[in-house]
Amino acid sequence: MAAEIVNSPSGNGHLGDSGPESAPGEPFDPAFALHRGGKLSVQTTVPVRDKDDLSLAYTPGVAKVCSAIAEHPDLVHDYTWKSQVVAVVTDGTAVLGLGDIGPEASLPVMEGKAILFKQFGGVDAVPIALATTDTDEIIETVVRMSPSFGGVNLEDISAPRCFEIERRLQERLDIPVFHDDQHGTAIVTLAALRNAAKLTGRSIGDLRAVISGAGAAGVAIAKFLLEAGLGDVAVADRKGIVSADREDLTPVKRELAELTNKAGLTGSLESALAGADVFIGVSGGTVPEEAVATMAPGAFIFAMANPNPEIHPDVAHKYAAVVATGRSDFPNQINNVLAFPGIFAGALQVRASRITEGMKIAAADALADVVGDALAADCVIPSPFDERVAPAVTAAVAAAARAEGVARR
């Protein structure tokens, strides 16, 4: 590999450093100061000090390597950065809690994602914001770029297009394609749920869950938890429980209705909470306290909307044995950064052709195991800064890839 993406000290050595350090008309804001000039740069990993170095790094030396790769294409993994770098791809249509803000406005988030890849998994990542929201155009663009990358992380692409984009890309590419908003959230949720059940002497097969939100994260969490053995789950969107009797369901929600809600619940989210063991919020909005109070004793509440959880922890603690949020200022943060760096690191390590369900379950189990003897109501998931997390997830994912036959080394 001749270059790597590195975190960039804000405002150092960048062209165009003269921008404001606040929003127009606003007082100084440290967020603007930190982002000035961007958060990434490219750094070489080989010296170019003289003509001998130059002749090796570029012409004529590089021609030998190019010819070898042309004759033996798999050598691209050994003699370029391909097997160590991920494309972070978005169209800017579902960015954080901001919604459809466009590709340019999404770039600070994509740069941040690349930093997290490097910081927590040692994986280089390149932000790519596309100026199209057309499903076919996105797929064709990523396919054409794919020779440069060892994996594709789809980010902040709105549902339901995100499901089709991921599926069709994985069908056409022989490198991992992973929509983190779906699977990263689901993996960390399963890890936290496993430990919450363990803490209270239950199995996840004993639990009935209610998910608020039928977008990318809600759909993926429901499917993944059922795959992992959850007893039952009902998913609610703005119109109530996703159930087979509804006539307004999209194809994705129709499939979801067939897989979920064994209890046959209909009506509102609030009515479904009566007697439920688990609440998982990935939607925003607010759940009334009187509905929370109807949940089963010893319930788990994972209210993950940011910045305002669907159920505030102060309310949740009145009724739940374990409370988690998506925020860093409360215990038990359900944070995707616990999953995606190690998942890609493990997949790239063995040159996996895809990320399978088994690899995702292995990642969740490894993440849950990191907690170990520290397991407590306020510690069912490790901190993103726990240095054991990424190595544990990486090793588990690599082993699972080999076991499932998708590893190529």
PDB file of C-alpha atoms in Angstrom, residues 14-156:
ATOM      1  CA  HIS A  14      -5.036  22.423   4.073  1.00  0.00           C
ATOM      2  CA  LEU A  15      -5.815  24.700   1.177  1.00  0.00           C
ATOM      3  CA  GLY A  16      -8.728  26.998   1.830  1.00  0.00           C
ATOM      4  CA  ASP A  17      -8.287  27.299   5.602  1.00  0.00           C
ATOM      5  CA  SER A  18      -9.802  30.766   5.704  1.00  0.00           C
ATOM      6  CA  GLY A  19     -13.414  29.706   6.345  1.00  0.00           C
ATOM      7  CA  PRO A  20     -15.448  30.853   9.337  1.00  0.00           C
ATOM      8  CA  GLU A  21     -15.227  29.143  12.715  1.00  0.00           C
ATOM      9  CA  SER A  22     -18.960  29.417  13.301  1.00  0.00           C
ATOM     10  CA  ALA A  23     -22.179  29.245  11.346  1.00  0.00           C
ATOM     11  CA  PRO A  24     -22.857  32.505   9.480  1.00  0.00           C
ATOM     12  CA  GLY A  25     -23.965  35.140  11.975  1.00  0.00           C
ATOM     13  CA  GLU A  26     -23.299  32.908  15.000  1.00  0.00           C
ATOM     14  CA  PRO A  27     -20.640  33.183  17.750  1.00  0.00           C
ATOM     15  CA  PHE A  28     -17.505  31.023  17.777  1.00  0.00           C
ATOM     16  CA  ASP A  29     -18.309  27.304  17.718  1.00  0.00           C
ATOM     17  CA  PRO A  30     -15.589  24.704  18.386  1.00  0.00           C
ATOM     18  CA  ALA A  31     -17.305  22.252  16.011  1.00  0.00           C
ATOM     19  CA  PHE A  32     -16.606  24.595  13.094  1.00  0.00           C
ATOM     20  CA  ALA A  33     -13.030  25.105  14.264  1.00  0.00           C
ATOM     21  CA  LEU A  34     -12.453  21.349  14.388  1.00  0.00           C
ATOM     22  CA  HIS A  35     -13.967  20.705  10.962  1.00  0.00           C
ATOM     23  CA  ARG A  36     -12.175  23.531   9.159  1.00  0.00           C
ATOM     24  CA  GLY A  37     -10.286  22.061   6.198  1.00  0.00           C
ATOM     25  CA  GLY A  38     -11.849  18.649   6.714  1.00  0.00           C
ATOM     26  CA  LYS A  39     -10.892  15.839   9.083  1.00  0.00           C
ATOM     27  CA  LEU A  40      -8.870  13.613   6.729  1.00  0.00           C
ATOM     28  CA  SER A  41      -5.780  13.715   4.550  1.00  0.00           C
ATOM     29  CA  VAL A  42      -3.748  11.235   2.476  1.00  0.00           C
ATOM     30  CA  GLN A  43      -0.336  10.209   3.737  1.00  0.00           C
ATOM     31  CA  THR A  44       2.239   8.119   1.888  1.00  0.00           C
ATOM     32  CA  THR A  45       3.597   4.946   3.462  1.00  0.00           C
ATOM     33  CA  VAL A  46       6.775   4.776   1.360  1.00  0.00           C
ATOM     34  CA  PRO A  47       9.568   7.366   1.016  1.00  0.00           C
ATOM     35  CA  VAL A  48      10.216   9.330  -2.176  1.00  0.00           C
ATOM     36  CA  ARG A  49      13.521  10.995  -1.282  1.00  0.00           C
ATOM     37  CA  ASP A  50      15.501  10.676  -4.511  1.00  0.00           C
ATOM     38  CA  LYS A  51      15.381   9.381  -8.066  1.00  0.00           C
ATOM     39  CA  ASP A  52      15.867   5.781  -6.936  1.00  0.00           C
ATOM     40  CA  ASP A  53      12.838   5.970  -4.667  1.00  0.00           C
ATOM     41  CA  LEU A  54      10.863   7.640  -7.432  1.00  0.00           C
ATOM     42  CA  SER A  55      11.789   4.958  -9.935  1.00  0.00           C
ATOM     43  CA  LEU A  56      10.486   2.279  -7.553  1.00  0.00           C
ATOM     44  CA  ALA A  57       7.329   4.045  -6.395  1.00  0.00           C
ATOM     45  CA  TYR A  58       6.426   5.206  -9.889  1.00  0.00           C
ATOM     46  CA  THR A  59       7.884   4.568 -13.304  1.00  0.00           C
ATOM     47  CA  PRO A  60       9.590   2.315 -14.283  1.00  0.00           C
ATOM     48  CA  GLY A  61       9.273   0.114 -11.180  1.00  0.00           C
ATOM     49  CA  VAL A  62       5.521   0.366 -10.928  1.00  0.00           C
ATOM     50  CA  ALA A  63       5.132  -1.157 -14.391  1.00  0.00           C
ATOM     51  CA  LYS A  64       6.466  -4.493 -13.138  1.00  0.00           C
ATOM     52  CA  VAL A  65       3.831  -4.594 -10.432  1.00  0.00           C
ATOM     53  CA  CYS A  66       1.062  -3.588 -12.858  1.00  0.00           C
ATOM     54  CA  SER A  67       2.087  -6.332 -15.271  1.00  0.00           C
ATOM     55  CA  ALA A  68       2.133  -8.917 -12.497  1.00  0.00           C
ATOM     56  CA  ILE A  69      -1.372  -7.909 -11.376  1.00  0.00           C
ATOM     57  CA  ALA A  70      -2.615  -8.016 -14.981  1.00  0.00           C
ATOM     58  CA  GLU A  71      -1.358 -11.597 -15.226  1.00  0.00           C
ATOM     59  CA  HIS A  72      -2.457 -12.631 -11.716  1.00  0.00           C
ATOM     60  CA  PRO A  73      -5.355 -10.351 -10.619  1.00  0.00           C
ATOM     61  CA  ASP A  74      -5.378 -11.608  -7.019  1.00  0.00           C
ATOM     62  CA  LEU A  75      -2.014  -9.914  -6.507  1.00  0.00           C
ATOM     63  CA  VAL A  76      -3.886  -6.607  -6.328  1.00  0.00           C
ATOM     64  CA  HIS A  77      -4.557  -7.434  -2.664  1.00  0.00           C
ATOM     65  CA  ASP A  78      -0.849  -7.769  -1.919  1.00  0.00           C
ATOM     66  CA  TYR A  79       0.581  -4.890  -3.911  1.00  0.00           C
ATOM     67  CA  THR A  80      -2.042  -2.129  -3.551  1.00  0.00           C
ATOM     68  CA  TRP A  81      -4.145  -0.733  -0.752  1.00  0.00           C
ATOM     69  CA  LYS A  82      -7.292  -2.552  -1.992  1.00  0.00           C
ATOM     70  CA  SER A  83      -7.459  -5.130   0.786  1.00  0.00           C
ATOM     71  CA  GLN A  84      -7.077  -2.485   3.489  1.00  0.00           C
ATOM     72  CA  VAL A  85      -9.534   0.204   2.446  1.00  0.00           C
ATOM     73  CA  VAL A  86     -13.316   0.627   2.543  1.00  0.00           C
ATOM     74  CA  ALA A  87     -15.518   2.989   0.539  1.00  0.00           C
ATOM     75  CA  VAL A  88     -18.010   4.840   2.763  1.00  0.00           C
ATOM     76  CA  VAL A  89     -20.809   5.585   0.302  1.00  0.00           C
ATOM     77  CA  THR A  90     -23.851   7.818   0.772  1.00  0.00           C
ATOM     78  CA  ASP A  91     -26.341   9.805  -1.240  1.00  0.00           C
ATOM     79  CA  GLY A  92     -27.089  12.130   1.677  1.00  0.00           C
ATOM     80  CA  THR A  93     -30.752  11.174   1.997  1.00  0.00           C
ATOM     81  CA  ALA A  94     -30.888   9.956   5.627  1.00  0.00           C
ATOM     82  CA  VAL A  95     -28.053  11.681   7.460  1.00  0.00           C
ATOM     83  CA  LEU A  96     -28.118  11.239  11.233  1.00  0.00           C
ATOM     84  CA  GLY A  97     -31.305  12.903  12.469  1.00  0.00           C
ATOM     85  CA  LEU A  98     -31.064  15.570   9.765  1.00  0.00           C
ATOM     86  CA  GLY A  99     -32.755  13.643   6.971  1.00  0.00           C
ATOM     87  CA  ASP A 100     -32.266  14.382   3.273  1.00  0.00           C
ATOM     88  CA  ILE A 101     -29.616  17.113   3.346  1.00  0.00           C
ATOM     89  CA  GLY A 102     -27.751  16.193   0.171  1.00  0.00           C
ATOM     90  CA  PRO A 103     -24.291  14.823  -0.642  1.00  0.00           C
ATOM     91  CA  GLU A 104     -22.219  17.918   0.169  1.00  0.00           C
ATOM     92  CA  ALA A 105     -23.795  18.391   3.586  1.00  0.00           C
ATOM     93  CA  SER A 106     -23.274  14.687   4.333  1.00  0.00           C
ATOM     94  CA  LEU A 107     -19.494  14.851   3.894  1.00  0.00           C
ATOM     95  CA  PRO A 108     -18.634  15.868   7.482  1.00  0.00           C
ATOM     96  CA  VAL A 109     -20.460  12.757   8.681  1.00  0.00           C
ATOM     97  CA  MET A 110     -18.759  10.520   6.120  1.00  0.00           C
ATOM     98  CA  GLU A 111     -15.369  11.941   7.099  1.00  0.00           C
ATOM     99  CA  GLY A 112     -16.242  11.218  10.720  1.00  0.00           C
ATOM    100  CA  LYS A 113     -17.164   7.645   9.798  1.00  0.00           C
ATOM    101  CA  ALA A 114     -13.780   7.232   8.115  1.00  0.00           C
ATOM    102  CA  ILE A 115     -12.058   8.467  11.269  1.00  0.00           C
ATOM    103  CA  LEU A 116     -13.957   5.892  13.331  1.00  0.00           C
ATOM    104  CA  PHE A 117     -12.918   3.112  10.959  1.00  0.00           C
ATOM    105  CA  LYS A 118      -9.271   4.081  11.435  1.00  0.00           C
ATOM    106  CA  GLN A 119      -9.398   4.947  15.122  1.00  0.00           C
ATOM    107  CA  PHE A 120     -11.286   1.885  16.311  1.00  0.00           C
ATOM    108  CA  GLY A 121     -10.470  -0.777  13.700  1.00  0.00           C
ATOM    109  CA  GLY A 122      -7.247   0.263  12.001  1.00  0.00           C
ATOM    110  CA  VAL A 123      -9.119   0.263   8.684  1.00  0.00           C
ATOM    111  CA  ASP A 124      -8.613   2.990   6.088  1.00  0.00           C
ATOM    112  CA  ALA A 125     -11.831   4.398   4.646  1.00  0.00           C
ATOM    113  CA  VAL A 126     -12.647   6.920   1.929  1.00  0.00           C
ATOM    114  CA  PRO A 127     -15.802   9.100   2.109  1.00  0.00           C
ATOM    115  CA  ILE A 128     -17.751   9.076  -1.152  1.00  0.00           C
ATOM    116  CA  ALA A 129     -20.872  11.230  -1.435  1.00  0.00           C
ATOM    117  CA  LEU A 130     -22.808  10.645  -4.642  1.00  0.00           C
ATOM    118  CA  ALA A 131     -24.789  13.298  -6.507  1.00  0.00           C
ATOM    119  CA  THR A 132     -27.677  10.975  -7.294  1.00  0.00           C
ATOM    120  CA  THR A 133     -30.518   9.339  -5.421  1.00  0.00           C
ATOM    121  CA  ASP A 134     -31.417   6.998  -8.261  1.00  0.00           C
ATOM    122  CA  THR A 135     -31.099   3.383  -7.155  1.00  0.00           C
ATOM    123  CA  ASP A 136     -29.718   2.111 -10.462  1.00  0.00           C
ATOM    124  CA  GLU A 137     -27.230   4.960 -10.743  1.00  0.00           C
ATOM    125  CA  ILE A 138     -25.932   4.399  -7.217  1.00  0.00           C
ATOM    126  CA  ILE A 139     -25.475   0.685  -7.873  1.00  0.00           C
ATOM    127  CA  GLU A 140     -23.730   1.219 -11.199  1.00  0.00           C
ATOM    128  CA  THR A 141     -21.445   3.885  -9.736  1.00  0.00           C
ATOM    129  CA  VAL A 142     -20.345   1.708  -6.826  1.00  0.00           C
ATOM    130  CA  VAL A 143     -19.808  -1.301  -9.089  1.00  0.00           C
ATOM    131  CA  ARG A 144     -17.553   0.768 -11.339  1.00  0.00           C
ATOM    132  CA  MET A 145     -15.520   2.042  -8.356  1.00  0.00           C
ATOM    133  CA  SER A 146     -15.210  -1.353  -6.701  1.00  0.00           C
ATOM    134  CA  PRO A 147     -11.801  -2.376  -8.124  1.00  0.00           C
ATOM    135  CA  SER A 148     -10.234   0.235  -5.821  1.00  0.00           C
ATOM    136  CA  PHE A 149     -11.750  -1.060  -2.570  1.00  0.00           C
ATOM    137  CA  GLY A 150     -11.818  -4.132  -0.357  1.00  0.00           C
ATOM    138  CA  GLY A 151     -15.290  -3.399   0.986  1.00  0.00           C
ATOM    139  CA  VAL A 152     -18.254  -1.023   0.750  1.00  0.00           C
ATOM    140  CA  ASN A 153     -19.951   0.546   3.757  1.00  0.00           C
ATOM    141  CA  LEU A 154     -23.298   2.031   2.741  1.00  0.00           C
ATOM    142  CA  GLU A 155     -24.199   4.933   4.980  1.00  0.00           C
ATOM    143  CA  ASP A 156     -27.197   7.201   5.516  1.00  0.00           C
TER     144      ASP A 156
END
